[in-house]
PDB file of C-alpha atoms in Angstrom:
ATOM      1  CA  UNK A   1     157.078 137.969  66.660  1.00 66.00           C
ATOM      2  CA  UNK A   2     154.914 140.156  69.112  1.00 61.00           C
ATOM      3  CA  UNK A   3     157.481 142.754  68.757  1.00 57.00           C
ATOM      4  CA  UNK A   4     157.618 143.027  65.166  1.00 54.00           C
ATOM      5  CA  UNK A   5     154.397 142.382  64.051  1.00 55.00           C
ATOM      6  CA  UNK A   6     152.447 145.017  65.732  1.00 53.00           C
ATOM      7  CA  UNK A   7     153.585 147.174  63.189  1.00 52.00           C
ATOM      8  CA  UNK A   8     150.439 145.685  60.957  1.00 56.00           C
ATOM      9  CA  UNK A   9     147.893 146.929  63.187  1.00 51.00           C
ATOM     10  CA  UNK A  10     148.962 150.519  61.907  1.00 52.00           C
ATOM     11  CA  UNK A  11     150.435 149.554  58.183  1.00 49.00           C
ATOM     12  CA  UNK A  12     148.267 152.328  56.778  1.00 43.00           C
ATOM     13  CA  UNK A  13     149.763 154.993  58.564  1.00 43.00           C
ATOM     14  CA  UNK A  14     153.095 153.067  57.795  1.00 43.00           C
ATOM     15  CA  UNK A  15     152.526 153.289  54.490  1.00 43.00           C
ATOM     16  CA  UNK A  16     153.579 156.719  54.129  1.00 40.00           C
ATOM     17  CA  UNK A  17     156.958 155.904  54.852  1.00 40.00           C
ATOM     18  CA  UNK A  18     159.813 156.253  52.732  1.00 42.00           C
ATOM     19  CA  UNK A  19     160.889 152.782  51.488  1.00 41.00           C
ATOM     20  CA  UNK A  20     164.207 153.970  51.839  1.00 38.00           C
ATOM     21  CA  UNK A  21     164.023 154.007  55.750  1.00 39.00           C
ATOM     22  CA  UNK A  22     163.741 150.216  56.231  1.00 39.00           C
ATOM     23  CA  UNK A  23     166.734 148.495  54.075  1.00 45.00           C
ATOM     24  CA  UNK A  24     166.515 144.585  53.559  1.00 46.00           C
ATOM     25  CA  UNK A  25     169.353 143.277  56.313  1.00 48.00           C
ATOM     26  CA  UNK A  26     171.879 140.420  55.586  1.00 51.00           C
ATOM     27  CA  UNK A  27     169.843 137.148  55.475  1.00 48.00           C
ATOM     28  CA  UNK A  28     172.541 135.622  56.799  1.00 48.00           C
ATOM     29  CA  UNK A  29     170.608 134.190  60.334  1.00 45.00           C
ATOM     30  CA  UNK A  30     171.261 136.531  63.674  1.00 45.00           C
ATOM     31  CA  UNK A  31     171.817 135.138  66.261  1.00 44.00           C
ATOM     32  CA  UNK A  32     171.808 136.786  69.640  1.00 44.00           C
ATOM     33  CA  UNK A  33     172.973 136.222  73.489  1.00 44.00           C
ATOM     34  CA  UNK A  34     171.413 137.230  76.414  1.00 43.00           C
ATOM     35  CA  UNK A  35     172.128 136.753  80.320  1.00 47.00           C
ATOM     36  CA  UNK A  36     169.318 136.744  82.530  1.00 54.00           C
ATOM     37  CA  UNK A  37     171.099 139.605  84.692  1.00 46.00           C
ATOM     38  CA  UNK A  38     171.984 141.257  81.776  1.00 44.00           C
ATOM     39  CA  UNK A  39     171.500 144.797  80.210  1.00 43.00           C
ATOM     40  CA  UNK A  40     169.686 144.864  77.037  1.00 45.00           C
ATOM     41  CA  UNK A  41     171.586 143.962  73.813  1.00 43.00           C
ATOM     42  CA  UNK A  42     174.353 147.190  73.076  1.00 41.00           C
ATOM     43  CA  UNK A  43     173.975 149.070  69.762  1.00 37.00           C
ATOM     44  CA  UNK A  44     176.826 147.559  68.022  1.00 39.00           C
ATOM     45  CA  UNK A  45     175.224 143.827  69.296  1.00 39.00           C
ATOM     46  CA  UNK A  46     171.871 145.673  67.371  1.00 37.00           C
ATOM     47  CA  UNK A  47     173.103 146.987  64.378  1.00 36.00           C
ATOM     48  CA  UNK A  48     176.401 145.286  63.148  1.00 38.00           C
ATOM     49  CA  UNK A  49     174.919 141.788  63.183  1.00 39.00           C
ATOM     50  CA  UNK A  50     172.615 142.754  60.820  1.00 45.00           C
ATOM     51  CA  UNK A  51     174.423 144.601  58.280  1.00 45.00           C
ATOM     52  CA  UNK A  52     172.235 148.013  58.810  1.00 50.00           C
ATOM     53  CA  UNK A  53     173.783 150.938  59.850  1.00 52.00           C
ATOM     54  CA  UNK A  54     173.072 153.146  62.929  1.00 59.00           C
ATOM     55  CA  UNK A  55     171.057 155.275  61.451  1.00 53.00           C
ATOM     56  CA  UNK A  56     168.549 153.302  59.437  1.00 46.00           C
ATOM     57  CA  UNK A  57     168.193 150.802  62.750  1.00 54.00           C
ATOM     58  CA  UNK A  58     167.386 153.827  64.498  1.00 56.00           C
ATOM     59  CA  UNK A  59     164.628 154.757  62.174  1.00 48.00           C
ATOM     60  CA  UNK A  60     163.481 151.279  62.366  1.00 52.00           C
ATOM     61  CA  UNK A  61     162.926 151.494  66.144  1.00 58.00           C
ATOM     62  CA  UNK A  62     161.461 154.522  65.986  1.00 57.00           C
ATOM     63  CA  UNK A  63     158.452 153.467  62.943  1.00 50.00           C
ATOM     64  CA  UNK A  64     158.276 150.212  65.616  1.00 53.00           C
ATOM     65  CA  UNK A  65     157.615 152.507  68.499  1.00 55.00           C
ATOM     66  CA  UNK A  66     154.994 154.437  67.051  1.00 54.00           C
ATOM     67  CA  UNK A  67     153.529 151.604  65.370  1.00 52.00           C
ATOM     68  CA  UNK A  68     153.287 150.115  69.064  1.00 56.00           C
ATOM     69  CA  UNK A  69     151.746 153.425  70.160  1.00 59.00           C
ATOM     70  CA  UNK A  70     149.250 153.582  67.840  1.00 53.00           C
ATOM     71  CA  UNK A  71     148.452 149.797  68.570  1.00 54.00           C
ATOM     72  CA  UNK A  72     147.623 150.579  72.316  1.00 58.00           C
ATOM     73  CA  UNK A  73     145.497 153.283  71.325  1.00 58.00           C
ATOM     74  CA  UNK A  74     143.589 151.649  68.574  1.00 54.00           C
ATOM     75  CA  UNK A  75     143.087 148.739  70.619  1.00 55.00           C
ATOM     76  CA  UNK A  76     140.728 150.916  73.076  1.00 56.00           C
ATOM     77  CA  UNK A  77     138.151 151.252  70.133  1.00 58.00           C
ATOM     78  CA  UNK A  78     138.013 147.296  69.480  1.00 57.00           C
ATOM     79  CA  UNK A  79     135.178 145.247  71.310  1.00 59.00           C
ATOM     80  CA  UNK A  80     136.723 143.245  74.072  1.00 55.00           C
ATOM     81  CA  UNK A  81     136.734 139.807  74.138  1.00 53.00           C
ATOM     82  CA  UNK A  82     136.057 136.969  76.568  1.00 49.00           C
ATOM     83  CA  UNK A  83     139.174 138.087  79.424  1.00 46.00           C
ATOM     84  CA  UNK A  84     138.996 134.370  80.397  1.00 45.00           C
ATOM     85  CA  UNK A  85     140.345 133.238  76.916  1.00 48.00           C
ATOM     86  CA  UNK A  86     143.645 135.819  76.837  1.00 51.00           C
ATOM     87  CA  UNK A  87     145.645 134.139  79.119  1.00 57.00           C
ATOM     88  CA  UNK A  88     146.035 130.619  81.145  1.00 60.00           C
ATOM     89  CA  UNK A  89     146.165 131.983  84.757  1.00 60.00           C
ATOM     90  CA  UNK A  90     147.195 129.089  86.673  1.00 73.00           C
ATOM     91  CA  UNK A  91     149.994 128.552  89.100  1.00 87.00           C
ATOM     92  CA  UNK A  92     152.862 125.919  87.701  1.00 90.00           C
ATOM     93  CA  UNK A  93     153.883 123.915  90.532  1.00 83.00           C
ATOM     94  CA  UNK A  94     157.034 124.283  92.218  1.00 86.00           C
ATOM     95  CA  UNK A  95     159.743 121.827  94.374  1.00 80.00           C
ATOM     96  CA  UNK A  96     160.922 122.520  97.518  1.00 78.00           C
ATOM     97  CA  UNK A  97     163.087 125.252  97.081  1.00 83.00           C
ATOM     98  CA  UNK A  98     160.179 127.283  95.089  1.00 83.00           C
ATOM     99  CA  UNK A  99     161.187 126.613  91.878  1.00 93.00           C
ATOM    100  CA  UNK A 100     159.624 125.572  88.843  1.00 95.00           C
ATOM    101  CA  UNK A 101     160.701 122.827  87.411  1.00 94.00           C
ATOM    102  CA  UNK A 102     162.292 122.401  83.929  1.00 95.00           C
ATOM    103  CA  UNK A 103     159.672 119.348  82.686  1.00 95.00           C
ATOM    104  CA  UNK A 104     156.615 121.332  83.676  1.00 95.00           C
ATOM    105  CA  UNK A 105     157.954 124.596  82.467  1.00 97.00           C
ATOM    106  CA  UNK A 106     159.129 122.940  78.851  1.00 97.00           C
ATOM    107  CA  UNK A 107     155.384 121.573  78.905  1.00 96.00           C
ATOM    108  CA  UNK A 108     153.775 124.595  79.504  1.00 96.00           C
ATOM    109  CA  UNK A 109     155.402 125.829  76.580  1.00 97.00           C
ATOM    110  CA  UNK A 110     154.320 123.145  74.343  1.00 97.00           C
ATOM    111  CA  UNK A 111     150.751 123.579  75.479  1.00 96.00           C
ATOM    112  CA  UNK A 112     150.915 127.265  74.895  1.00 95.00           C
ATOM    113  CA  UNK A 113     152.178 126.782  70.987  1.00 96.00           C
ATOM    114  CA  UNK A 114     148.306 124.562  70.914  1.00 94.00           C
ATOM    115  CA  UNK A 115     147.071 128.152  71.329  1.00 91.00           C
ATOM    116  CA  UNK A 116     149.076 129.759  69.431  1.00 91.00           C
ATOM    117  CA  UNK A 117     150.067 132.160  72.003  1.00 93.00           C
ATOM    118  CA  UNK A 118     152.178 134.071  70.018  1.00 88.00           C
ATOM    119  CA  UNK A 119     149.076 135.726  67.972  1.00 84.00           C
ATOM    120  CA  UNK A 120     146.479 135.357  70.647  1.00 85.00           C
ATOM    121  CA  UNK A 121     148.259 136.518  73.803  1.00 88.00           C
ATOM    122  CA  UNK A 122     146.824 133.044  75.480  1.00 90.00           C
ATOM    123  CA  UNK A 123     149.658 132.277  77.587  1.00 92.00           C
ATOM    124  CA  UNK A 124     150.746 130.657  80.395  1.00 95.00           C
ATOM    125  CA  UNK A 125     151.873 133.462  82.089  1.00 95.00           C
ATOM    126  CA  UNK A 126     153.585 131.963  85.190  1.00 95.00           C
ATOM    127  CA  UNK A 127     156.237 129.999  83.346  1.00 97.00           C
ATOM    128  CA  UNK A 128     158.148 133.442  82.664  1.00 97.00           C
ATOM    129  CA  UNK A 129     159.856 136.105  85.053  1.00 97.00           C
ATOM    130  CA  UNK A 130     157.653 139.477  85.397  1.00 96.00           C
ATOM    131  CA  UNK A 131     160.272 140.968  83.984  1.00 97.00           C
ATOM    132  CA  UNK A 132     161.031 138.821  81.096  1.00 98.00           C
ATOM    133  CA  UNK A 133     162.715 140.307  78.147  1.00 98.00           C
ATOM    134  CA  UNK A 134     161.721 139.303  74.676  1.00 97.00           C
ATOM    135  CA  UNK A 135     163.579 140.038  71.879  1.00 95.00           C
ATOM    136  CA  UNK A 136     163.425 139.786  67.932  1.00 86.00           C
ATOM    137  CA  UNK A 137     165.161 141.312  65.317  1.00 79.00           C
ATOM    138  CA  UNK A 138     163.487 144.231  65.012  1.00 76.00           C
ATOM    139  CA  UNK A 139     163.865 145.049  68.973  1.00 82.00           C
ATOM    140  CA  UNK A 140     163.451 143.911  72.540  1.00 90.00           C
ATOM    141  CA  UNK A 141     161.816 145.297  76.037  1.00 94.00           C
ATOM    142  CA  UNK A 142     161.248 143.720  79.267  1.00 96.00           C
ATOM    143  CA  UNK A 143     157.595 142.907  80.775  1.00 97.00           C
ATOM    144  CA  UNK A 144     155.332 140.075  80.519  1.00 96.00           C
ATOM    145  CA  UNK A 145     152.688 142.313  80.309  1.00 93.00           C
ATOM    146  CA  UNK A 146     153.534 144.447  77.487  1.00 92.00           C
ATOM    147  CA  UNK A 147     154.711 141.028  75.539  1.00 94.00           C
ATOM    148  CA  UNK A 148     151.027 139.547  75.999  1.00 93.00           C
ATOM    149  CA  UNK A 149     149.040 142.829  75.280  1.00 89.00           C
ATOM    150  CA  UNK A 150     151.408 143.204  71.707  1.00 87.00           C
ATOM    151  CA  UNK A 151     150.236 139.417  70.974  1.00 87.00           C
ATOM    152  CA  UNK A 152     146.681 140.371  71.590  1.00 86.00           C
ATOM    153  CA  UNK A 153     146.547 143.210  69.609  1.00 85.00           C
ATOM    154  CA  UNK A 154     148.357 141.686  66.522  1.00 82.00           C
ATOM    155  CA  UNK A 155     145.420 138.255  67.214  1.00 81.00           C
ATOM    156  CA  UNK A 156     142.685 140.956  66.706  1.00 80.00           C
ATOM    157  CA  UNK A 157     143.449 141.391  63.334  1.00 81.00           C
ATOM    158  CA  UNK A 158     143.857 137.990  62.116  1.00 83.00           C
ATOM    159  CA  UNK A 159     141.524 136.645  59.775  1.00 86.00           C
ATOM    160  CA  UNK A 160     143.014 132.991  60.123  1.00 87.00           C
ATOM    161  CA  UNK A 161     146.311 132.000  61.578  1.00 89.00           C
ATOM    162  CA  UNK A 162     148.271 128.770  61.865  1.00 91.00           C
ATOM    163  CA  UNK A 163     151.190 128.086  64.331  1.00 92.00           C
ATOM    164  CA  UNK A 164     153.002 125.086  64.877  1.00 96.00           C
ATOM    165  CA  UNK A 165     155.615 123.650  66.864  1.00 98.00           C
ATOM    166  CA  UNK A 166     158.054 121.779  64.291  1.00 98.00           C
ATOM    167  CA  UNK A 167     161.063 120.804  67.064  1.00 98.00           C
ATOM    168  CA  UNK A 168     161.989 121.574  70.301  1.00 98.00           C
ATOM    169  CA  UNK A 169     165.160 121.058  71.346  1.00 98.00           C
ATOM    170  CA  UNK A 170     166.385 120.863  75.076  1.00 98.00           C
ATOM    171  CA  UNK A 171     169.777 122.075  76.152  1.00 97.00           C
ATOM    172  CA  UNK A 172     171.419 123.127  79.755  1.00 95.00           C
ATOM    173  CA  UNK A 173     170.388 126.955  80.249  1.00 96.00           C
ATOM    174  CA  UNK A 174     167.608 127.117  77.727  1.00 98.00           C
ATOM    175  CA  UNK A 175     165.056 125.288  75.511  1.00 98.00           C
ATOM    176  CA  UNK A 176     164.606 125.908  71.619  1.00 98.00           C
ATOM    177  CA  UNK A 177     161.265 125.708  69.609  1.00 98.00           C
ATOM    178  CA  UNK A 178     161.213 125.788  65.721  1.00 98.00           C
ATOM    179  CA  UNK A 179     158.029 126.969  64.604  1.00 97.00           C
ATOM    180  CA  UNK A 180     155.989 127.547  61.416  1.00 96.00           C
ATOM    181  CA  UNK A 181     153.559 130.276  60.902  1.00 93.00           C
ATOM    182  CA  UNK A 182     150.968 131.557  58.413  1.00 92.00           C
ATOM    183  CA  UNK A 183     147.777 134.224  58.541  1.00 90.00           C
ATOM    184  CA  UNK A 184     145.283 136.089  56.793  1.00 91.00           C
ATOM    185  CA  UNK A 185     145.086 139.212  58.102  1.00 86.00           C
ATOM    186  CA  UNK A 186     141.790 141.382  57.831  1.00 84.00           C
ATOM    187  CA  UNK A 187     142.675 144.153  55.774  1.00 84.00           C
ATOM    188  CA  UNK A 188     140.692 145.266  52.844  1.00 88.00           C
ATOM    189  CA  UNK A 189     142.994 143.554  50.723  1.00 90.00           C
ATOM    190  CA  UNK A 190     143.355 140.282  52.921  1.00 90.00           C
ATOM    191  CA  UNK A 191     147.438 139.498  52.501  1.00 90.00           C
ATOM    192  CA  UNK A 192     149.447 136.731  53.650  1.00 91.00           C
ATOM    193  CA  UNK A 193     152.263 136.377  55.630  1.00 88.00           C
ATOM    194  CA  UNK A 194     154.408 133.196  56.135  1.00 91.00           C
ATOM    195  CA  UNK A 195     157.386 132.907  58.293  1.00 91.00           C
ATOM    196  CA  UNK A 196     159.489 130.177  60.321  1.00 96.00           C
ATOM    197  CA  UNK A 197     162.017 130.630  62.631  1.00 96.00           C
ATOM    198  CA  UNK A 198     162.971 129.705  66.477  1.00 98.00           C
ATOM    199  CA  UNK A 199     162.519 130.923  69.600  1.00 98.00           C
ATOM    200  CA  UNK A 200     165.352 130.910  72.374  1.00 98.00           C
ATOM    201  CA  UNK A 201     163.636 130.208  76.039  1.00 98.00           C
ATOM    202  CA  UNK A 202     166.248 130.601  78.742  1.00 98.00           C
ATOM    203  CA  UNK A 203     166.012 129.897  81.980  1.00 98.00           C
ATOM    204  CA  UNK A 204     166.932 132.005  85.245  1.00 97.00           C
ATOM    205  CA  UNK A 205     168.358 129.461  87.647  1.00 95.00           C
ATOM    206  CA  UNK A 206     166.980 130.853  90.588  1.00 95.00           C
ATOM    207  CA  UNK A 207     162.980 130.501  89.848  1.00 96.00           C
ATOM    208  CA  UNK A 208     163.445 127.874  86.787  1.00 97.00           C
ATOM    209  CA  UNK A 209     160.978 130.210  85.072  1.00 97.00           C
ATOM    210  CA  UNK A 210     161.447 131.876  81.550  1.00 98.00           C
ATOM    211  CA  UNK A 211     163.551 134.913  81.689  1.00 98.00           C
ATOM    212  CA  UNK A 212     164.612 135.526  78.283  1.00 98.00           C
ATOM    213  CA  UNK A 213     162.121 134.785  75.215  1.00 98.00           C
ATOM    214  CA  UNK A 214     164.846 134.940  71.920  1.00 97.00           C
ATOM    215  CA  UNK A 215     163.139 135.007  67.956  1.00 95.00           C
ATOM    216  CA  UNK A 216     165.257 134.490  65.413  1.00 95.00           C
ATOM    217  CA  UNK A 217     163.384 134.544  61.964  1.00 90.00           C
ATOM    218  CA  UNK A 218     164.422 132.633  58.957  1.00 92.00           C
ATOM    219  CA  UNK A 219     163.106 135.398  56.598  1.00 85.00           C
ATOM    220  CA  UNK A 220     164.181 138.814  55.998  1.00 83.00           C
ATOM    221  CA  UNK A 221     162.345 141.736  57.715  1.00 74.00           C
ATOM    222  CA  UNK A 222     161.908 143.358  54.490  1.00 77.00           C
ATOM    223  CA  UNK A 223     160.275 139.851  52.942  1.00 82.00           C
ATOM    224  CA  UNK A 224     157.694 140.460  55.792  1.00 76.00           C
ATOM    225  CA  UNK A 225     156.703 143.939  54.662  1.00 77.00           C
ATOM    226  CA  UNK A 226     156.239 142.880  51.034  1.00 84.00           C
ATOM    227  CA  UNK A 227     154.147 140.257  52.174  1.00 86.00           C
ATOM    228  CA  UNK A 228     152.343 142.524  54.525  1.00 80.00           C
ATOM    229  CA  UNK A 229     151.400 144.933  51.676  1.00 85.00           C
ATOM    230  CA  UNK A 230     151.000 142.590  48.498  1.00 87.00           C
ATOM    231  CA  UNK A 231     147.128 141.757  47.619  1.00 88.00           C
ATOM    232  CA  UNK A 232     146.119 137.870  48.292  1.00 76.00           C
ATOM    233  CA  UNK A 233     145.002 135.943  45.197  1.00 71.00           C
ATOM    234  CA  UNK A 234     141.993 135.942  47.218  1.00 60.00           C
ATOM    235  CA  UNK A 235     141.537 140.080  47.091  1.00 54.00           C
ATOM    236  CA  UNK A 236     142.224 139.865  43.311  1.00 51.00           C
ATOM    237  CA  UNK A 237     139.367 137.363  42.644  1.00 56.00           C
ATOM    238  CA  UNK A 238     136.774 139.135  44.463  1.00 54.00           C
ATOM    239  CA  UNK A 239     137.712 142.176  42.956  1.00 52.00           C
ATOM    240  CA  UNK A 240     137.167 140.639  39.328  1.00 49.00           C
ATOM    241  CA  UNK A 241     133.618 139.462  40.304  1.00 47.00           C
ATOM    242  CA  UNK A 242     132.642 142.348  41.327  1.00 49.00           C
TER     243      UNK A 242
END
């Protein structure tokens, strides 16, 4: 979600953007495997699954990288809040071998979705690898880091948010959350977005900790745009009283 989203904390300059550069993929639900000593996903992995072609992937990546960018650098103007209430820095305990194990790690998680760490950046952050890749269907990169300061910086510009954790689902080399989600976010003209979807956790087998984070959305990438720039009810009442 991280991934995606911080594309709202620069719609405006997004805005300016051809429609024609972001087509609406096949809703048909994506579905994508990863090995912990893997590569990152290949370009025909990327763009065939999705029914987009090369080229209008590529511009995808690129608006998401800039968008990203401009995130960083717009975050450095914000006030900055309470450090003690962005992340849950504690130490998971481990067995003899050093690693973690499944129960407390599957836990963690659980506790996490309480704080709705996808939007807040409030994470546990030893339950995944330093290197953890996280992937969506707009893109993926590797670092913990990078995946919790995206989550912040999409948090600061909720006006209310709701996450919850519908299912999870336990199998051998991974765990499986189904989640709901809804926010206001603060723009001037306060819209809503609403998604659900599911998010792949696997496992290395070495460390037991998290070393692929998976989202798989059950609504279109271009649904999320509308909904990004389409006026809440809300906006349209205030505007009448006035």
């Amino acid at each position: 979600m991280a991934t995606t989203f911080s594309f709202c904390s620069n719609v405006s300059h997004l805005n300016s953007l051809n429609h024609s550069l972001i087509r609406q993929p096949n809703p048909r639900r994506i579905l994508y495997r990863f090995r912990c000593a893997g590569e990152n996903p290949t370009t025909s992995s990327a763009t065939d699954g999705d029914g987009g072609s090369r080229p209008e992937n590529a511009l995808l990546k690129i608006a998401w990288n800039a968008s990203e960018l401009l995130g960083i650098a717009t975050s450095f103007f914000r006030s900055p809040r309470n450090p003690g209430a962005s992340e849950v820095a504690r130490e998971l305990s481990r067995d003899g071998s050093g690693s973690v194990d499944r129960a407390v790690v599957v836990k963690t998680i659980k506790d996490d979705f309480e704080r709705s760490y996808f939007v807040t950046g409030n994470l546990t952050l030893d339950a995944y690898e330093e290197d953890c890749e996280f992937a969506d269907p707009a893109s993926s990169f590797k670092g913990l880091r990078r995946f919790k300061r995206n989550c912040t910086n999409f948090g600061s510009l909720l006006e209310k948010s709701n996450m919850k954790l519908m299912k999870w689902e336990d199998f051998e080399d991974k765990g499986v959350g189904h989640w709901r989600f809804s926010c206001i976010l603060s723009f001037p003209w306060k819209p809503i977005l609403s998604a659900s979807g599911y998010t792949e956790y696997f496992y290395d087998p070495q460390s037991g900790k998290v070393c692929r984070h998976v989202e798989h959305w059950n609504v279109p990438k271009m649904a999320l745009l509308k909904q990004i720039l389409r006026p809440s009810r809300r906006f349209w009442s205030k505007r009448t009283v006035d």
